[in-house]
JSON list of C-alpha atoms and ligand atoms in Angstrom, two decimals:
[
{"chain": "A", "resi": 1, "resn": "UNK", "atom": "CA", "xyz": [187.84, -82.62, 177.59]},
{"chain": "A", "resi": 2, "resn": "UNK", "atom": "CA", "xyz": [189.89, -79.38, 176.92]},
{"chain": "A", "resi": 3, "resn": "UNK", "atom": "CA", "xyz": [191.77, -80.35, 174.21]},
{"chain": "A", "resi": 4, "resn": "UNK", "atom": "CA", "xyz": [189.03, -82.08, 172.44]},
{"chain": "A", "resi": 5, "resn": "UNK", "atom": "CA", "xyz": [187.64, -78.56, 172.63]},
{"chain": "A", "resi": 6, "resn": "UNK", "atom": "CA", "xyz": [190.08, -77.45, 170.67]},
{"chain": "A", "resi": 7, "resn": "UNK", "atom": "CA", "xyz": [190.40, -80.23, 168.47]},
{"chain": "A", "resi": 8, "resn": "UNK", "atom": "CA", "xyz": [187.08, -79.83, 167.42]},
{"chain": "A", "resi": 9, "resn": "UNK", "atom": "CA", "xyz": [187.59, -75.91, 167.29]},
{"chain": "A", "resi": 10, "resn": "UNK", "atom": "CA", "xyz": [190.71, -76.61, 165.17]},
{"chain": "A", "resi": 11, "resn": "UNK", "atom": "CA", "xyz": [188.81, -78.92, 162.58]},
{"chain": "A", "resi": 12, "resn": "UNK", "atom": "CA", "xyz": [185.67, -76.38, 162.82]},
{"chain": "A", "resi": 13, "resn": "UNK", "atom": "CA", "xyz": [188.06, -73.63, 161.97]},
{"chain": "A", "resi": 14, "resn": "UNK", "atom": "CA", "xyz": [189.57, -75.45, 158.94]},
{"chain": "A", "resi": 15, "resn": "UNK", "atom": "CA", "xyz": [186.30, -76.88, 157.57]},
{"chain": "A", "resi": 16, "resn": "UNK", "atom": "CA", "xyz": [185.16, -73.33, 157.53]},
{"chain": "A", "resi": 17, "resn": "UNK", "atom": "CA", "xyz": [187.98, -72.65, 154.91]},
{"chain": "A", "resi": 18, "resn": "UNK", "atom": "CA", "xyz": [187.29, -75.25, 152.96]},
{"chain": "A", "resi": 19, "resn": "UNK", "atom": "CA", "xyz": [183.98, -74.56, 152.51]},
{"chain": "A", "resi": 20, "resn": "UNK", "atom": "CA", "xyz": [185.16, -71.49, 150.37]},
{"chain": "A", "resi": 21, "resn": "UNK", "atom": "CA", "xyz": [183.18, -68.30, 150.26]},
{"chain": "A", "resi": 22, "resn": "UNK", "atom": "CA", "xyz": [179.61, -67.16, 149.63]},
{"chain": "A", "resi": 23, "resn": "UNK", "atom": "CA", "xyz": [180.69, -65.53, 146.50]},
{"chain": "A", "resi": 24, "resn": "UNK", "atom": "CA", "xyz": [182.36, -68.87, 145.00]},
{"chain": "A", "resi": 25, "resn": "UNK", "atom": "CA", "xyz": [179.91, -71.12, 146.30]},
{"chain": "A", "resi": 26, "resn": "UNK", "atom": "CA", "xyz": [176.89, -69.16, 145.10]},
{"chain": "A", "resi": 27, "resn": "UNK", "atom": "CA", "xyz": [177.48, -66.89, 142.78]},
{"chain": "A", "resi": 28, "resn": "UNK", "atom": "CA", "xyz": [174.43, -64.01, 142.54]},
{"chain": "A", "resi": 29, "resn": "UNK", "atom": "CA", "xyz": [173.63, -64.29, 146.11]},
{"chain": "A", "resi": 30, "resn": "UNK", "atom": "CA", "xyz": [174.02, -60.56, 147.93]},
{"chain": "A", "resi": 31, "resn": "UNK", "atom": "CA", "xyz": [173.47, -61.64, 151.34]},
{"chain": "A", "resi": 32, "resn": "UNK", "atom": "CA", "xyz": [172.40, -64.20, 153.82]},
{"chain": "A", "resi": 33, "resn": "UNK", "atom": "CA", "xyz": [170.57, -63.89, 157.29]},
{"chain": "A", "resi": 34, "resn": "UNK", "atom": "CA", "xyz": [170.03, -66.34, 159.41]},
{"chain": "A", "resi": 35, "resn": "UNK", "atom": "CA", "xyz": [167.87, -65.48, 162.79]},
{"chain": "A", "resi": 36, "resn": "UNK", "atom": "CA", "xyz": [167.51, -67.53, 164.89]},
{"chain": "A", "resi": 37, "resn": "UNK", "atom": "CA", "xyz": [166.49, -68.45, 168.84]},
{"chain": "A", "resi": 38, "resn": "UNK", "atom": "CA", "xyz": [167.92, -70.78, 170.48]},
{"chain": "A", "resi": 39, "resn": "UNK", "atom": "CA", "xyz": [166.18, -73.11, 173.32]},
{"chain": "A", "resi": 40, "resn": "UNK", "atom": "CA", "xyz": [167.91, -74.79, 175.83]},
{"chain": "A", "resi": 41, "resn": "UNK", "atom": "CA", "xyz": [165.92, -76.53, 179.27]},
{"chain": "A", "resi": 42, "resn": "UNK", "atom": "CA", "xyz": [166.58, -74.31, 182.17]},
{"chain": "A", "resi": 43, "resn": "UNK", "atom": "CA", "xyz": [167.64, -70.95, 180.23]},
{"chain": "A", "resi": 44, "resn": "UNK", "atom": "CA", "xyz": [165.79, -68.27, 178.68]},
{"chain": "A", "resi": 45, "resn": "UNK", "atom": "CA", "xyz": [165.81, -68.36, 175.32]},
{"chain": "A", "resi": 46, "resn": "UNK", "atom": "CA", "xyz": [169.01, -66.76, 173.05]},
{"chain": "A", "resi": 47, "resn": "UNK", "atom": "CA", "xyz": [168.49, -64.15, 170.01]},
{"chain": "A", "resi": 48, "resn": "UNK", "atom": "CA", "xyz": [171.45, -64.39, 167.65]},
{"chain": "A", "resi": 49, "resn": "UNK", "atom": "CA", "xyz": [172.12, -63.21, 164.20]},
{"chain": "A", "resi": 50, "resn": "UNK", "atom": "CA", "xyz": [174.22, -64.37, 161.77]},
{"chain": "A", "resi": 51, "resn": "UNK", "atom": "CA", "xyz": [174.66, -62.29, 158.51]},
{"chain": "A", "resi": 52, "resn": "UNK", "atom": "CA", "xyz": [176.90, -63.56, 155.41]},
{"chain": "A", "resi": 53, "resn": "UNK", "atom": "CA", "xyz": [178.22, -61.26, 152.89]},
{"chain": "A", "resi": 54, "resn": "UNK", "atom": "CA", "xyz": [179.52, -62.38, 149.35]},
{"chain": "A", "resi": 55, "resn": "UNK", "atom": "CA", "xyz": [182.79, -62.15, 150.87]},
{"chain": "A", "resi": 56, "resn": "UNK", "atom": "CA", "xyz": [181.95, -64.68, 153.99]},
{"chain": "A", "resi": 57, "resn": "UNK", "atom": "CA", "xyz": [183.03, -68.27, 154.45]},
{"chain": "A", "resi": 58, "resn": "UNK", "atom": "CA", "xyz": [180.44, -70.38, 153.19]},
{"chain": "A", "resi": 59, "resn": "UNK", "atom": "CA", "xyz": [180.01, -72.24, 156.53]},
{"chain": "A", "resi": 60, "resn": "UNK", "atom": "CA", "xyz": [176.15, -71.88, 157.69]},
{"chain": "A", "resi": 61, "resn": "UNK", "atom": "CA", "xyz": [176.79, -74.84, 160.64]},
{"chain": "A", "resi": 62, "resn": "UNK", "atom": "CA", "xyz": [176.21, -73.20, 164.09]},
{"chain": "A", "resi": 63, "resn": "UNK", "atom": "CA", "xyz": [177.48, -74.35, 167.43]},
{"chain": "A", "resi": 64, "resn": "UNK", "atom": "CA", "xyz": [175.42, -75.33, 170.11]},
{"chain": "A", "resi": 65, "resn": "UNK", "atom": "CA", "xyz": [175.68, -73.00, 172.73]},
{"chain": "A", "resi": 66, "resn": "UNK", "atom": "CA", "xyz": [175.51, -75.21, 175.58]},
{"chain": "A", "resi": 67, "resn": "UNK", "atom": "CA", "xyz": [178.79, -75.63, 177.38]},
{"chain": "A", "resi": 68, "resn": "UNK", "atom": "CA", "xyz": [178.82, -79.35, 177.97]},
{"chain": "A", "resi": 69, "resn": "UNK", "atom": "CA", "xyz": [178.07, -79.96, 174.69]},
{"chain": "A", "resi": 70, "resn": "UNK", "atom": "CA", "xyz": [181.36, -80.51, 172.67]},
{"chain": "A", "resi": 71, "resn": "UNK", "atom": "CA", "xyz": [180.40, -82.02, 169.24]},
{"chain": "A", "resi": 72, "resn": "UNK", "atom": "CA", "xyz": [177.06, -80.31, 168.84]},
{"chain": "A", "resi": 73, "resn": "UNK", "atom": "CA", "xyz": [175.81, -77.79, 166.62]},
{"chain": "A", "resi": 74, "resn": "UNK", "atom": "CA", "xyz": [173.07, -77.04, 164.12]},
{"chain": "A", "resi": 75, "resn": "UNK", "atom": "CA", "xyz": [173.98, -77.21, 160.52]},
{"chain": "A", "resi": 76, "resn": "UNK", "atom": "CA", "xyz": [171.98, -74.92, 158.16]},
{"chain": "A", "resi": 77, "resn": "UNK", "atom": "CA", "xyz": [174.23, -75.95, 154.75]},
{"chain": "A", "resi": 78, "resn": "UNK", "atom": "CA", "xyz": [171.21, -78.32, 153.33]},
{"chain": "A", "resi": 79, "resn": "UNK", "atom": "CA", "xyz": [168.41, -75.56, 154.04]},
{"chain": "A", "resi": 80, "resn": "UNK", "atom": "CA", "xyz": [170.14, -72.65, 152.67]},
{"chain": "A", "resi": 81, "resn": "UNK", "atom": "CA", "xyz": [171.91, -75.06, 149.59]},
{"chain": "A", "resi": 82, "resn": "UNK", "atom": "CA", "xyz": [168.19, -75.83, 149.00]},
{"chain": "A", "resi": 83, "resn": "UNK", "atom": "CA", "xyz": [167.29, -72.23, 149.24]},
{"chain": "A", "resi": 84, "resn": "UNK", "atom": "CA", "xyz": [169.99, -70.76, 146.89]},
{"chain": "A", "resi": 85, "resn": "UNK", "atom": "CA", "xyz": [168.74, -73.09, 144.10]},
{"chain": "A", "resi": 86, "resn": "UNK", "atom": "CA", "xyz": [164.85, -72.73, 144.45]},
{"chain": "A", "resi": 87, "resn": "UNK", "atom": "CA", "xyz": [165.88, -68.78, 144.56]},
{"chain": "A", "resi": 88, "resn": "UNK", "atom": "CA", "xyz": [163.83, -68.52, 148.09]},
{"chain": "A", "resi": 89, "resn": "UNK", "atom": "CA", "xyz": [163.86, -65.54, 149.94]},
{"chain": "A", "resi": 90, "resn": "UNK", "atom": "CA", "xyz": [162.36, -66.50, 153.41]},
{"chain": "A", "resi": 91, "resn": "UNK", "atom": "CA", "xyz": [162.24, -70.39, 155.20]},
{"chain": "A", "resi": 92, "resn": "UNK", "atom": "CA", "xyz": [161.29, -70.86, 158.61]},
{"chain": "A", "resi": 93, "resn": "UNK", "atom": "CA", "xyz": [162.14, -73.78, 160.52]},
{"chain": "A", "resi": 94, "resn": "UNK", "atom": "CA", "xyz": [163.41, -76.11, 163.66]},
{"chain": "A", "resi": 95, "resn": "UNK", "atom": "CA", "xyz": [166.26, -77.99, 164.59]},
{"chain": "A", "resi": 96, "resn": "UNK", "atom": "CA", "xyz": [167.64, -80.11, 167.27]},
{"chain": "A", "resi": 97, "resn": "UNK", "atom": "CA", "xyz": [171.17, -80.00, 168.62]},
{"chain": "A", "resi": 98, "resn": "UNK", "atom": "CA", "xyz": [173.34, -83.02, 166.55]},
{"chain": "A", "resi": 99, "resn": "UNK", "atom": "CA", "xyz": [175.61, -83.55, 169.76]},
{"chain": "A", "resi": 100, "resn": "UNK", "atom": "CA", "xyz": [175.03, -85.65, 172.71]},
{"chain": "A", "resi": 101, "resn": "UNK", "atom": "CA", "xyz": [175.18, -83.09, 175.70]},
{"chain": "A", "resi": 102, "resn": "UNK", "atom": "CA", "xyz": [176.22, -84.93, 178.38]},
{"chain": "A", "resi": 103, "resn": "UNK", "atom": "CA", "xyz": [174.07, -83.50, 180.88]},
{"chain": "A", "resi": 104, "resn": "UNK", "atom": "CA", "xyz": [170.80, -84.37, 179.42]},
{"chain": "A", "resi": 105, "resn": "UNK", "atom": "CA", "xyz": [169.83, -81.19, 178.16]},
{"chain": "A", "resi": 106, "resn": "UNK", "atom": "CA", "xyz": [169.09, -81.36, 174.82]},
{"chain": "A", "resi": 107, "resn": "UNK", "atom": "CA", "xyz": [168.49, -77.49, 172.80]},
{"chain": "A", "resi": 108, "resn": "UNK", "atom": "CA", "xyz": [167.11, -76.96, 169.76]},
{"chain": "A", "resi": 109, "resn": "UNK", "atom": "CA", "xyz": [166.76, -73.43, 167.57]},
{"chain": "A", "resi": 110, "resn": "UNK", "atom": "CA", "xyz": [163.81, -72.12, 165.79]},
{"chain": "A", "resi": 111, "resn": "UNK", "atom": "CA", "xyz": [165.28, -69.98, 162.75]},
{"chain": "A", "resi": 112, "resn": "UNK", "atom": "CA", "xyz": [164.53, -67.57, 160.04]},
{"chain": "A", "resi": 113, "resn": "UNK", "atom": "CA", "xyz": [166.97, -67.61, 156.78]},
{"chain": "A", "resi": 114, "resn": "UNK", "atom": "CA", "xyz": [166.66, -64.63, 154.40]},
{"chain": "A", "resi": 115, "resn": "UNK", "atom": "CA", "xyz": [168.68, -64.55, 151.85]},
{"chain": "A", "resi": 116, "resn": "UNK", "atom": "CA", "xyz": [168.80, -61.68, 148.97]},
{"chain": "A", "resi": 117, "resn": "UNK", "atom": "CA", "xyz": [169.84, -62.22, 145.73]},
{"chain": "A", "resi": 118, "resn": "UNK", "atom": "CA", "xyz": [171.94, -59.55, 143.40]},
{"chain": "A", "resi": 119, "resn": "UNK", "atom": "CA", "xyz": [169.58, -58.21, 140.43]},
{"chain": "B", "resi": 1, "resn": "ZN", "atom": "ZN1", "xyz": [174.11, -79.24, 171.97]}
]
């Protein structure tokens, strides 16, 4: 269980390289915000915030932040991809957790994404 922790960490870590960085990717984009709170059964809901400079790895897929869940995570790529090319400033939305949490308790996260664009 441990080391496929860190296997998966490792291959996170390395797929967050090759995704490159905001300012490659998408060119003309000044920043990137995601909010977002994230639901799990049992816990009180978590506020997190996740800003992206020009300078940050393109790599918008969060981890689920449920312990027993190794392979999990929410991935925001297609939403903000989407976003970036219809020039939108604000999308609100849900997602469920894309791992299998062994104990049952599923989480999903209602987010935010704002994203400004360079004049
Ligand atoms: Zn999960």
């Amino acid at each position: 269980m441990i080391n496929k922790r860190n296997d998966v960490k490792l291959e996170r870590i390395q797929k967050r390289r090759d995704a490159g960085t905001v300012v490659k990717r998408f060119p003309g984009v000044a920043e990137i915000v995601i909010n977002m709170t994230y639901n799990q059964k049992g816990i009180r809901p978590i506020i997190r915030t996740f800003n992206f400079s020009p300078n940050s790895y393109a790599f918008f897929r969060i981890d689920c932040l449920s312990k027993e869940c190794v392979d999990g995570g929410f991935d925001l790529t297609r939403v903000i991809t989407t976003m970036i090319r219809n020039r939108s400033v604000v999308e609100k939305g849900a997602l469920n957790c894309e791992g299998n949490d062994p104990s049952g308790d599923s989480s999903d996260i209602v987010y935010e994404v704002t994203i400004q664009y360079m004049k």
